[in-house]
XYZ file of C-alpha atoms in Angstrom:
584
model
C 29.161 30.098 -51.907
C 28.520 26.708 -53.580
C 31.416 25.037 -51.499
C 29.351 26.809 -48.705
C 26.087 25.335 -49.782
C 27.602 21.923 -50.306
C 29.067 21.989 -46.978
C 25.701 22.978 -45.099
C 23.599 20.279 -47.277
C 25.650 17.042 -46.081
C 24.108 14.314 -44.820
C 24.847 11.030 -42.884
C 24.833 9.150 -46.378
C 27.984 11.329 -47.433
C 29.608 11.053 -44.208
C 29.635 7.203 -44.828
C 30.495 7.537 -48.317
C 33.631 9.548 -47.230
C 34.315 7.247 -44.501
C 34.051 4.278 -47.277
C 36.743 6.181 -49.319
C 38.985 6.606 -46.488
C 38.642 3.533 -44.229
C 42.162 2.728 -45.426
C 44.041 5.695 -44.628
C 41.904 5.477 -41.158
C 42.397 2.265 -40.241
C 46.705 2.194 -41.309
C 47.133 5.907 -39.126
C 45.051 4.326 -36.067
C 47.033 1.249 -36.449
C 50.323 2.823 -36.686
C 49.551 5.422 -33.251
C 47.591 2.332 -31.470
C 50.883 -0.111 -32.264
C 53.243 3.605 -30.487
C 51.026 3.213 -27.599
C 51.116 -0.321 -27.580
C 55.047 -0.231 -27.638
C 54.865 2.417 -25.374
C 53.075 0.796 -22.312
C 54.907 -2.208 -22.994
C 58.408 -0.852 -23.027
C 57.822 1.648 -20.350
C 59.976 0.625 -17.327
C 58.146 -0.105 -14.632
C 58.247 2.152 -11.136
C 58.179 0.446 -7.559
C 56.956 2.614 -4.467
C 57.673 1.165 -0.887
C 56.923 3.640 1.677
C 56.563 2.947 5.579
C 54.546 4.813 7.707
C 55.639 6.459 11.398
C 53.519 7.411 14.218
C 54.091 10.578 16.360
C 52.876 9.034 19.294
C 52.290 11.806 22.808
C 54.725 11.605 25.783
C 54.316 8.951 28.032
C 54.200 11.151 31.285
C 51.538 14.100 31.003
C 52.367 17.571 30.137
C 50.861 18.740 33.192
C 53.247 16.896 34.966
C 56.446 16.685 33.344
C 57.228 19.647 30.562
C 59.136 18.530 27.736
C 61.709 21.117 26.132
C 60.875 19.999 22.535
C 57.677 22.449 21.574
C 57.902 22.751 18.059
C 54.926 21.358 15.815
C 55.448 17.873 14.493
C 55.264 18.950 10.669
C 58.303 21.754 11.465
C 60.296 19.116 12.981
C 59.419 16.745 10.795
C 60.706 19.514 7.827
C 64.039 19.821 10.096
C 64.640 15.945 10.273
C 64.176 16.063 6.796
C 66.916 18.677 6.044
C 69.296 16.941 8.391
C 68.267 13.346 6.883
C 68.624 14.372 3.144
C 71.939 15.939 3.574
C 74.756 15.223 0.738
C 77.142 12.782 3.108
C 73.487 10.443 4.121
C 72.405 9.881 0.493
C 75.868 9.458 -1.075
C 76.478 6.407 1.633
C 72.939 5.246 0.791
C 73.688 5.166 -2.824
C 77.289 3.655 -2.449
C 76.052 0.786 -0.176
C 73.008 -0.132 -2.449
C 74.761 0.994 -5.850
C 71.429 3.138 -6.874
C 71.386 4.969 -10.283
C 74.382 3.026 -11.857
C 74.081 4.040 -15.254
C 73.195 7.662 -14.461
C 76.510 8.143 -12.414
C 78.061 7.216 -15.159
C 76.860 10.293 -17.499
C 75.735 12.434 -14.927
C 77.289 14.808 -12.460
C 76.885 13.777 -8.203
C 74.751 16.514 -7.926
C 72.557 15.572 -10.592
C 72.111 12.130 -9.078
C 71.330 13.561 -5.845
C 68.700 15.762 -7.519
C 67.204 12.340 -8.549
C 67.541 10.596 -5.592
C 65.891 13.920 -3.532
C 63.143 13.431 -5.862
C 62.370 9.961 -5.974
C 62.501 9.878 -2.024
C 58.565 10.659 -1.199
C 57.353 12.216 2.610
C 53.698 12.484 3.302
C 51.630 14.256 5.989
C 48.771 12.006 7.496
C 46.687 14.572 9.242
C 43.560 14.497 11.373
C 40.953 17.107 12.781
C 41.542 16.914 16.664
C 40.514 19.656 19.177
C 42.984 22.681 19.824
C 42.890 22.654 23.691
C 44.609 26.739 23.209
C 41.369 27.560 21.747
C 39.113 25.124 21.656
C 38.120 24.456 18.228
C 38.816 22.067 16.074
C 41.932 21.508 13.898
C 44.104 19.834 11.872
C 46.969 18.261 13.212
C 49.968 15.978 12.196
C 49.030 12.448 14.070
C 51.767 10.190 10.894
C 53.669 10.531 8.189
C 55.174 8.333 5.490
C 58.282 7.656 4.253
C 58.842 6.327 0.756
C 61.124 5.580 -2.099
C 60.470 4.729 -5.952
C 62.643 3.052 -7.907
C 62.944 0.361 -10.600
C 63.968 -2.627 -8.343
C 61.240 -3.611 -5.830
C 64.118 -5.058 -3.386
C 65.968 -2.518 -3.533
C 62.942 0.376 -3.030
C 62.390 -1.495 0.073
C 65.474 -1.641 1.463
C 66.270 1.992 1.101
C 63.179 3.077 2.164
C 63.955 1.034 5.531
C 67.245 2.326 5.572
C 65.451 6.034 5.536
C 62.954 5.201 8.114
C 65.427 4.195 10.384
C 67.530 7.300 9.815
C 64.072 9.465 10.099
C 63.338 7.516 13.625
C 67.563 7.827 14.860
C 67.549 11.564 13.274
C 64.381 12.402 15.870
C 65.673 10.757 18.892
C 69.161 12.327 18.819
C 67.382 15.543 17.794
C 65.097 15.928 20.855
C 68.347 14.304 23.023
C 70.077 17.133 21.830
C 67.898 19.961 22.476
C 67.169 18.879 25.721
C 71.076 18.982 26.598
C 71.582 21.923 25.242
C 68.678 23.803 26.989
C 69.929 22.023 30.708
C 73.634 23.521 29.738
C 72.180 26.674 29.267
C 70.038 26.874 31.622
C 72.852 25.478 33.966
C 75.753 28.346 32.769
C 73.190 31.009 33.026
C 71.912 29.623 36.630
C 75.609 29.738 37.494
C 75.944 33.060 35.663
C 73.619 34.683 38.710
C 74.792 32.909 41.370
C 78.531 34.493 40.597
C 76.079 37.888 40.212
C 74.370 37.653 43.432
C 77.391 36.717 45.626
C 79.032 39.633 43.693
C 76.084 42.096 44.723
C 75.635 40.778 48.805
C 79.038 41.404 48.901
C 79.042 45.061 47.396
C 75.682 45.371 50.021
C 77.577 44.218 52.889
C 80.801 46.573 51.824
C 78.194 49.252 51.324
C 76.738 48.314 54.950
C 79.568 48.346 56.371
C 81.138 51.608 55.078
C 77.895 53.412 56.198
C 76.493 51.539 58.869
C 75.567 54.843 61.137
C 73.654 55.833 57.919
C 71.489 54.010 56.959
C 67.677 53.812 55.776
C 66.582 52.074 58.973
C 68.446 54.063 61.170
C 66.670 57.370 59.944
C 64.252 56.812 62.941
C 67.511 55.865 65.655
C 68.938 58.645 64.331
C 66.581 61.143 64.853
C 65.113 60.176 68.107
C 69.078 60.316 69.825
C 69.644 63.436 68.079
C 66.779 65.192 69.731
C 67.488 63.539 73.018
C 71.491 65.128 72.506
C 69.618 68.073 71.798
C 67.448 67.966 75.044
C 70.623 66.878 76.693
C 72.234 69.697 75.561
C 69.473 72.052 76.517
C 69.653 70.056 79.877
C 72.893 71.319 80.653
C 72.859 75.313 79.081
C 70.066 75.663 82.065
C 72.624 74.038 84.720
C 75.273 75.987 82.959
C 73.208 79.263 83.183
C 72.347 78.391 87.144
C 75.973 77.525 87.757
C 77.237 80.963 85.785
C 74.726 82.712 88.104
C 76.088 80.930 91.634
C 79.391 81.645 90.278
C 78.771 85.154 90.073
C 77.008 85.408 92.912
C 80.091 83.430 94.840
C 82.571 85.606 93.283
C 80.662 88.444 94.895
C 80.412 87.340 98.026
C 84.298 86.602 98.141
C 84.591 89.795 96.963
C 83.224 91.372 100.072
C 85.052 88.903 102.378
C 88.431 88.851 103.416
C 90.429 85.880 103.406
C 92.723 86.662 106.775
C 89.936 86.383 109.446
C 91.984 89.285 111.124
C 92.322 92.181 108.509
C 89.063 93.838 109.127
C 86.755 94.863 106.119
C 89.233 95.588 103.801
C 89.536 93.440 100.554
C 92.415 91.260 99.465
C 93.991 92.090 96.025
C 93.182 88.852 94.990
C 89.537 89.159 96.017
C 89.537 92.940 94.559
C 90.572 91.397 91.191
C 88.134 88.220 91.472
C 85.261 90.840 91.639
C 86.420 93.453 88.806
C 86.736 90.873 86.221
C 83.064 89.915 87.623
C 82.571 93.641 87.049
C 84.312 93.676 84.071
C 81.876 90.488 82.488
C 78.933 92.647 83.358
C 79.900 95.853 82.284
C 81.296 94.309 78.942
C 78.275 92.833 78.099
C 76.504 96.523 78.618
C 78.810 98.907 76.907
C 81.167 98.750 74.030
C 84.520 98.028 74.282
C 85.445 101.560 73.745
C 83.268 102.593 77.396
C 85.065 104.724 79.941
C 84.026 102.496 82.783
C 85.244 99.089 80.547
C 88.236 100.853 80.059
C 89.013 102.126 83.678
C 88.007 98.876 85.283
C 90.850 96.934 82.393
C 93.339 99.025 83.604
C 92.725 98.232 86.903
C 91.697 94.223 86.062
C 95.431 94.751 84.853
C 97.519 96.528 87.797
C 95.717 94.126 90.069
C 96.777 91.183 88.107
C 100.394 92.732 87.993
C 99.964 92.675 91.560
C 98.953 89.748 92.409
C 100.088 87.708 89.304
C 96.751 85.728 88.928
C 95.741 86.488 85.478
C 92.623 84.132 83.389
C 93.946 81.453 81.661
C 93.418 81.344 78.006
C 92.085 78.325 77.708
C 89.172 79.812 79.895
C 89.071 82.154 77.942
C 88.476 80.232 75.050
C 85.947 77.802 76.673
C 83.920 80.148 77.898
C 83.774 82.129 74.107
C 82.708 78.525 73.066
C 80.013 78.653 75.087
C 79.078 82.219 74.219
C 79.119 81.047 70.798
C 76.483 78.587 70.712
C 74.624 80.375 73.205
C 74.366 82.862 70.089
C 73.432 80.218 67.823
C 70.458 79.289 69.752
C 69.526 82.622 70.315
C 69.738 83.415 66.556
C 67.153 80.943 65.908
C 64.569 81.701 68.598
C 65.512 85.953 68.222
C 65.571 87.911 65.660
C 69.674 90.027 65.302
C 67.958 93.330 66.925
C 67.006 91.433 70.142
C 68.852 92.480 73.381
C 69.937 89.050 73.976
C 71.378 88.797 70.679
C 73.599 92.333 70.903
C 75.066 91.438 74.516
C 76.387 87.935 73.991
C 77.851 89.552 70.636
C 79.730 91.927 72.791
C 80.144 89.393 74.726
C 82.118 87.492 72.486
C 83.742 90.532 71.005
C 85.497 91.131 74.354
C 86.631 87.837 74.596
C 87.776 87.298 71.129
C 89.671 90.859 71.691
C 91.374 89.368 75.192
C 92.582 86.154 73.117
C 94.143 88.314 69.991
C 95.445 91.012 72.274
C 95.887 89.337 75.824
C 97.312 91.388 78.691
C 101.181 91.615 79.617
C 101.891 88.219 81.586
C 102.306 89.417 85.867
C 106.589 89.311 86.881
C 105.363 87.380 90.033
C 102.192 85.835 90.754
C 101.128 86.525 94.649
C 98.348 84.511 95.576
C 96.191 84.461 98.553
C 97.277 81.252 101.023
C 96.691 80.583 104.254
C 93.304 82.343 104.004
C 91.823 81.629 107.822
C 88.379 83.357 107.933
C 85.954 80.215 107.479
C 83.356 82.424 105.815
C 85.687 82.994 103.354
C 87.003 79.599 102.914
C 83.638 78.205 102.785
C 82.841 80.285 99.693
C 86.109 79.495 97.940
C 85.702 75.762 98.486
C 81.820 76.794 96.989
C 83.261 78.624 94.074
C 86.119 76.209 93.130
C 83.055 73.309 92.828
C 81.119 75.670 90.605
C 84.050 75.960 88.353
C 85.025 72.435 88.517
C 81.492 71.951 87.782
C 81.377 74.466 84.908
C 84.221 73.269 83.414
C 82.562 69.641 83.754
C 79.231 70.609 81.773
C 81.453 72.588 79.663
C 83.075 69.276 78.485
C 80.111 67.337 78.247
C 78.103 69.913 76.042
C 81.344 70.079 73.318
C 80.988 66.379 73.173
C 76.803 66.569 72.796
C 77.312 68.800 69.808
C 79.849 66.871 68.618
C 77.192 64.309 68.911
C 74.710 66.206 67.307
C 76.524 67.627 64.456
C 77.312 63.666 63.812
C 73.559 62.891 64.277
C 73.030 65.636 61.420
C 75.409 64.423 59.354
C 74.012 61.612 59.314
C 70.553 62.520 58.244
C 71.869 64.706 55.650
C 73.723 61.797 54.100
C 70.637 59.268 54.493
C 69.085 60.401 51.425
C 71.706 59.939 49.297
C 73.389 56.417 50.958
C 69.369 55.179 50.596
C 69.385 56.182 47.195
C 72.482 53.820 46.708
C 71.888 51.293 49.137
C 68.089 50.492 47.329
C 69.664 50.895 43.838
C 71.760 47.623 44.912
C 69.232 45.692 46.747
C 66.995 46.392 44.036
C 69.603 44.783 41.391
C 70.118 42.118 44.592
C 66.469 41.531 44.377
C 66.042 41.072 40.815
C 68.933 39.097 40.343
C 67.543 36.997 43.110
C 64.618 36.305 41.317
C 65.335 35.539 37.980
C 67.932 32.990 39.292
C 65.063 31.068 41.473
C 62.737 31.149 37.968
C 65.826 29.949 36.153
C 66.664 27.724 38.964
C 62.950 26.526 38.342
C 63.440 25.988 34.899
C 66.747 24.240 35.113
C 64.935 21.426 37.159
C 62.144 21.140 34.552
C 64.820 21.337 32.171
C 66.908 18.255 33.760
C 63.744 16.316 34.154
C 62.854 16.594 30.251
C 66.483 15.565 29.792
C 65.849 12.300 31.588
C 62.634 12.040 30.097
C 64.303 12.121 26.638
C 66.972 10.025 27.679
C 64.198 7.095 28.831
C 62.492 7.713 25.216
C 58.995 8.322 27.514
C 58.359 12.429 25.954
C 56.937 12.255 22.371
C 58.317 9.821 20.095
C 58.145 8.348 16.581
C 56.668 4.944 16.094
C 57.043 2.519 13.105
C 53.906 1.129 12.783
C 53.652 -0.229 9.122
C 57.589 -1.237 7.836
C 58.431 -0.924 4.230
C 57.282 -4.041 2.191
C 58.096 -5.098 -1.040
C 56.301 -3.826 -3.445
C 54.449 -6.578 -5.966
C 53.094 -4.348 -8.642
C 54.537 -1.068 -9.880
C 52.786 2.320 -9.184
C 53.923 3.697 -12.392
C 53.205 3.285 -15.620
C 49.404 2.812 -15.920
C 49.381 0.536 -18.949
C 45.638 0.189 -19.326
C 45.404 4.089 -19.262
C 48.193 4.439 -21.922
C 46.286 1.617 -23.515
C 43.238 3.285 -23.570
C 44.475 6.534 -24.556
C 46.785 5.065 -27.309
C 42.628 3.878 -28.850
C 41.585 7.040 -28.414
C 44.503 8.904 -29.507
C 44.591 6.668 -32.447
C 40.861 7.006 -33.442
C 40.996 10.952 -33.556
C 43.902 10.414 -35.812
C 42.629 7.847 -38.358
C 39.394 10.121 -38.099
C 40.748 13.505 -38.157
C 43.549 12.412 -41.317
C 40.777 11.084 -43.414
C 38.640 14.874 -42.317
C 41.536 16.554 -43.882
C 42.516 14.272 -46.982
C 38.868 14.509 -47.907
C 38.760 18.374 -47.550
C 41.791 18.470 -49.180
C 39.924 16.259 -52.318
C 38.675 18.029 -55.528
C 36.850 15.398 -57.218
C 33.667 15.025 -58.028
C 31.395 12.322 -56.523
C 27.845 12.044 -56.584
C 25.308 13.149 -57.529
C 25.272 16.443 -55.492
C 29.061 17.116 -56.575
C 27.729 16.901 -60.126
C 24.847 19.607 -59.511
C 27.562 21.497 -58.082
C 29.697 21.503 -60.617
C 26.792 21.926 -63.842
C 24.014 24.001 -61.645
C 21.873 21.850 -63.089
C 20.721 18.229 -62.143
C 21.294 14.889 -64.464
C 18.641 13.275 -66.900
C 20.099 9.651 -65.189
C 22.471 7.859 -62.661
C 24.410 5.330 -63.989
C 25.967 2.663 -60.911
C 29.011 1.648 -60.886
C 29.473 -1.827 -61.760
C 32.036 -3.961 -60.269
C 34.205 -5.683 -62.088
C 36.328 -9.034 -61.619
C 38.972 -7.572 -60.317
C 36.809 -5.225 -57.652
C 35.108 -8.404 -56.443
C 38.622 -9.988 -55.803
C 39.806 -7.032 -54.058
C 36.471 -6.677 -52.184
C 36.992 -10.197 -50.796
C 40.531 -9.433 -49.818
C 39.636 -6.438 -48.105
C 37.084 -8.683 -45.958
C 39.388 -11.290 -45.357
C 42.286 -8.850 -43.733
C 39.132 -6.853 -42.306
C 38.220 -10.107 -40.464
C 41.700 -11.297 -39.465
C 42.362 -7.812 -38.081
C 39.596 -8.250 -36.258
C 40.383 -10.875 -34.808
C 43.791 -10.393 -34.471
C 42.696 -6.786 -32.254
C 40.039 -9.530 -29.927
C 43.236 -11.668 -29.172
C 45.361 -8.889 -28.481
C 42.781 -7.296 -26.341
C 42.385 -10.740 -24.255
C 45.845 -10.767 -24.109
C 46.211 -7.286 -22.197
C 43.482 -8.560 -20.321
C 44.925 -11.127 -18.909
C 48.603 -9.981 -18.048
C 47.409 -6.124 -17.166
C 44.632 -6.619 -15.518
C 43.719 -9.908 -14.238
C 43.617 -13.593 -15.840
C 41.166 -14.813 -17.870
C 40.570 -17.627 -15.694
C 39.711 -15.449 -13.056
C 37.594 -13.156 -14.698
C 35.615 -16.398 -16.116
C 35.029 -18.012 -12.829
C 33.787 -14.231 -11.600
C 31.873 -13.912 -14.512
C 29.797 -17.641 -13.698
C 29.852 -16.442 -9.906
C 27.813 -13.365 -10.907
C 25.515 -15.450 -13.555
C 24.853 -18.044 -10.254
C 24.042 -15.269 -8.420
C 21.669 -13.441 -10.878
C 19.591 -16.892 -11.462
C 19.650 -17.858 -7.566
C 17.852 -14.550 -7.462
């Protein structure tokens, strides 16, 4: 508590009494750290910066005009130019050729050195705010940047930091030459790429045309108009057909009641007895059943007559005339239902006939046919009758080809469906293919143009504007700083040793330490009287406090004039100002 009490009752007066004690011990530790710092800014190597400074200057040519290939930003190129520039091979030549770091190759590993070098070599953005014209506002954007080098020989800090600028400004141009080579190739192979692809696909559409050229989408229309006009065509000639069937029978009729010798009377030939019961026979068949009394009687006799005579019906009459029976039934089928009347006779019909072909009657020993016939009644019928079956036979012909003709007309549209499925699949891969090789076409043009435009050095471009110099005074170290911090550095050590020593001290001084010590306060205070030998020391002290003094304004003059400018120069300043105050 009385150290306490001691402690809170100090004044100034003890403060300098303390200070008096210790000005020794002050002044030798702030002379010892102020001579470190003093040797310190003086020994301290000096550092030399030289940087030069490159413009990204815009493409010659507008953008609207002429695309360039190169879109990056200038900073991420700038980044890349740096990687490619700093690479191990590109610092190792520029160490070699200006024999940088000597000493440290000598202790330290190439990697080490390169560390050094990486670090000492210095690249700076030079931005400005200029208006985004994406989005309108405003931005900042990469207009310059700086390249620079530090090192302890001004000569050589300028020469490699030329030596980098030029291999910043070759780095860029062979860069942006580059890229826009490479995109033309590419865009080139791919263009080519297509072209092979679309010859490939007219080729498969013209094989594909070719190999259904009767089906195809635009023929759907073609197709179904002459389909319904084989059809009408075809309808066209079942109505002759059914007249001609109708004459025939009629003709075979009349013949029937003619004879052909004009001189036999009324009585029938054989030949026209068996023309008119296979007339008979037609009609009756169509009736009755196969199985009818009167079908059966009038076979047998269709049969001794043709034994007779030895005219029988050829098969292949037969047969034509159950192929017209047949579709006869398939258009009947689809107009009548299977219980019309229509429907049951030409199925007997066709029955009959399809019973004559599988069991066809015993073949006549001698066919006797009617010549000679003179009654012109009866020859003018025959001729009649032999037209209609020429005739017959005629239609007959040209209906199997019409629905040959139609079944190919439906054939057709049932495979146009599937053949348009195919044939769009490949026009639409044709069409496609088509256009992307016109856009790449497009871009291959732009492409070669930005190539020439690199080639010419017109697109965007870096331009030296402010070369390397040599540097005159180093950027590094700041001597007057270290100076300065060296005085304060040195007071706070004189100041704070003597705070400790004397808080470290036990003895008594003073009056106050005194009352401290006795709690009570002296009758008298004795001063200390100096003796011979104090005043000799006292005078010392004075004279070394004065030389020092002095000593410290010299030394201070002399920073003055070799750190920061010369004397001279601050005294003719000095009188300029002192003119200038008075002419005022």
């Amino acid at each position: 508590m009385a150290e306490l009490a001691l402690e809170q009752t100090l004044d100034l007066g003890d403060y300098l009494s303390a200070f008096k004690r210790r000005r020794g011990m002050i002044l030798l530790i702030a002379g010892i750290v102020f001579t470190l710092g003093l040797i310190t800014a003086f020994i301290w190597p000096p550092t030399y910066q030289s940087a030069s400074t490159i413009l990204i200057e815009e493409q010659e040519i507008p953008v609207e005009l002429i695309q360039s290939t190169v879109t990056s930003y200038a900073a991420q190129r700038i980044q890349v130019i740096s990687q490619r520039v700093m690479t191990r091979s590109n610092l190792l030549e520029i160490v070699e050729k200006y024999n940088l770091y000597e000493s440290e190759r000598k202790r330290q590993t190439t990697e080490e050195v390169l560390f050094n070098m990486r670090e000492d070599i210095g690249i700076d953005m030079i931005t400005a705010e200029v208006m985004d014209p994406r989005t309108g506002r405003p931005t900042a954007a990469t207009i310059a940047f700086s390249v620079g080098f530090e090192g302890d020989d001004p000569v050589l800090v300028q020469k490699v930091a030329n030596e980098l600028t030029t291999l910043y400004l070759n780095e860029n141009q062979t860069t942006r030459t580059e890229k826009a080579e490479e995109t033309y190739v590419f865009l080139t192979e791919e263009a080519s790429r297509l072209g092979e692809e679309i010859s490939r696909l007219e080729a498969e559409l013209a094989n594909f045309k070719e190999q259904h050229v009767n089906e195809l989408p635009e023929l759907r229309d073609l197709n179904t108009q002459s389909m319904q006009r084989t059809e009408r065509e075809i309808d066209n000639i079942d109505t002759q057909l059914s007249g001609l069937e109708e004459r025939k029978i009629y003709l075979q009729g009349q013949l029937a009641l003619l004879d052909p010798y004009a001189g036999s009377g009324d009585l029938l030939s054989p030949a026209a007895r068996l023309d008119a019961l296979r007339t008979e026979y037609i009609r009756l068949a169509s009736r009755y059943s196969p199985d009818h009394p009167d079908v059966t009687s009038i076979k047998r006799e269709i049969a001794a007559l043709e034994q007779e005579t030895g005219i029988a019906e050829s098969a292949d009459d037969k047969r034509a005339r159950l192929q017209v029976l047949e579709q006869e039934l398939s258009v009947a089928r689809k107009t009548y239902t299977a219980e019309h009347p229509d429907i049951k006779r030409l199925q007997r019909e066709i029955t009959a006939l399809e019973d004559d072909l599988r069991n066809p009657p015993p073949a006549p020993a001698r066919a006797s046919t009617v010549t000679g016939a003179d009654n012109p009644a009866y020859v003018n019928l025959q001729s009649q009758y032999e037209a209609a079956n020429t005739e017959i036979r005629s239609l007959r012909e040209q209906r199997i080809r019409l629905m040959s003709k139609m079944e190919e007309y439906e054939r057709r549209l049932l495979m146009t469906p599937k053949v348009e499925q195919e044939y769009r699949a490949i026009v639409r891969d044709l069409n496609n293919t088509t256009e992307r090789y016109q856009n790449i076409k497009a871009k291959q043009m732009t492409a070669e143009v930005a190539q020439e435009l690199e080639k010419e050095r017109k697109g965007e471009k870096f331009t030296l504007i402010d070369p390397a110099i040599l540097p005159e005074e180093p950027v590094s170290p700041n001597r007057p700083a270290i100076i300065f911090l060296s005085l304060v550095l040195a007071l706070g050590a004189g100041v704070g040793s003597a705070a400790v020593a004397e808080s470290m001290d036990k003895a008594v001084r003073g009056t106050k330490g005194l009352i401290s010590v006795l709690q009570m306060a002296p009758l008298a205070v004795i001063p200390y009287l100096a003796t011979e030998a104090d005043t000799r020391r006292e005078r010392t002290r004075k004279r070394v406090i004065l030389a020092s003094v002095v000593a410290g304004i010299v030394i201070i003059l002399l920073l003055i004039h070799f750190l920061f400018s010369p004397l001279d120069v601050l005294w003719f300043r000095g009188m300029r100002k002192m003119d200038n105050l008075v002419g005022e």
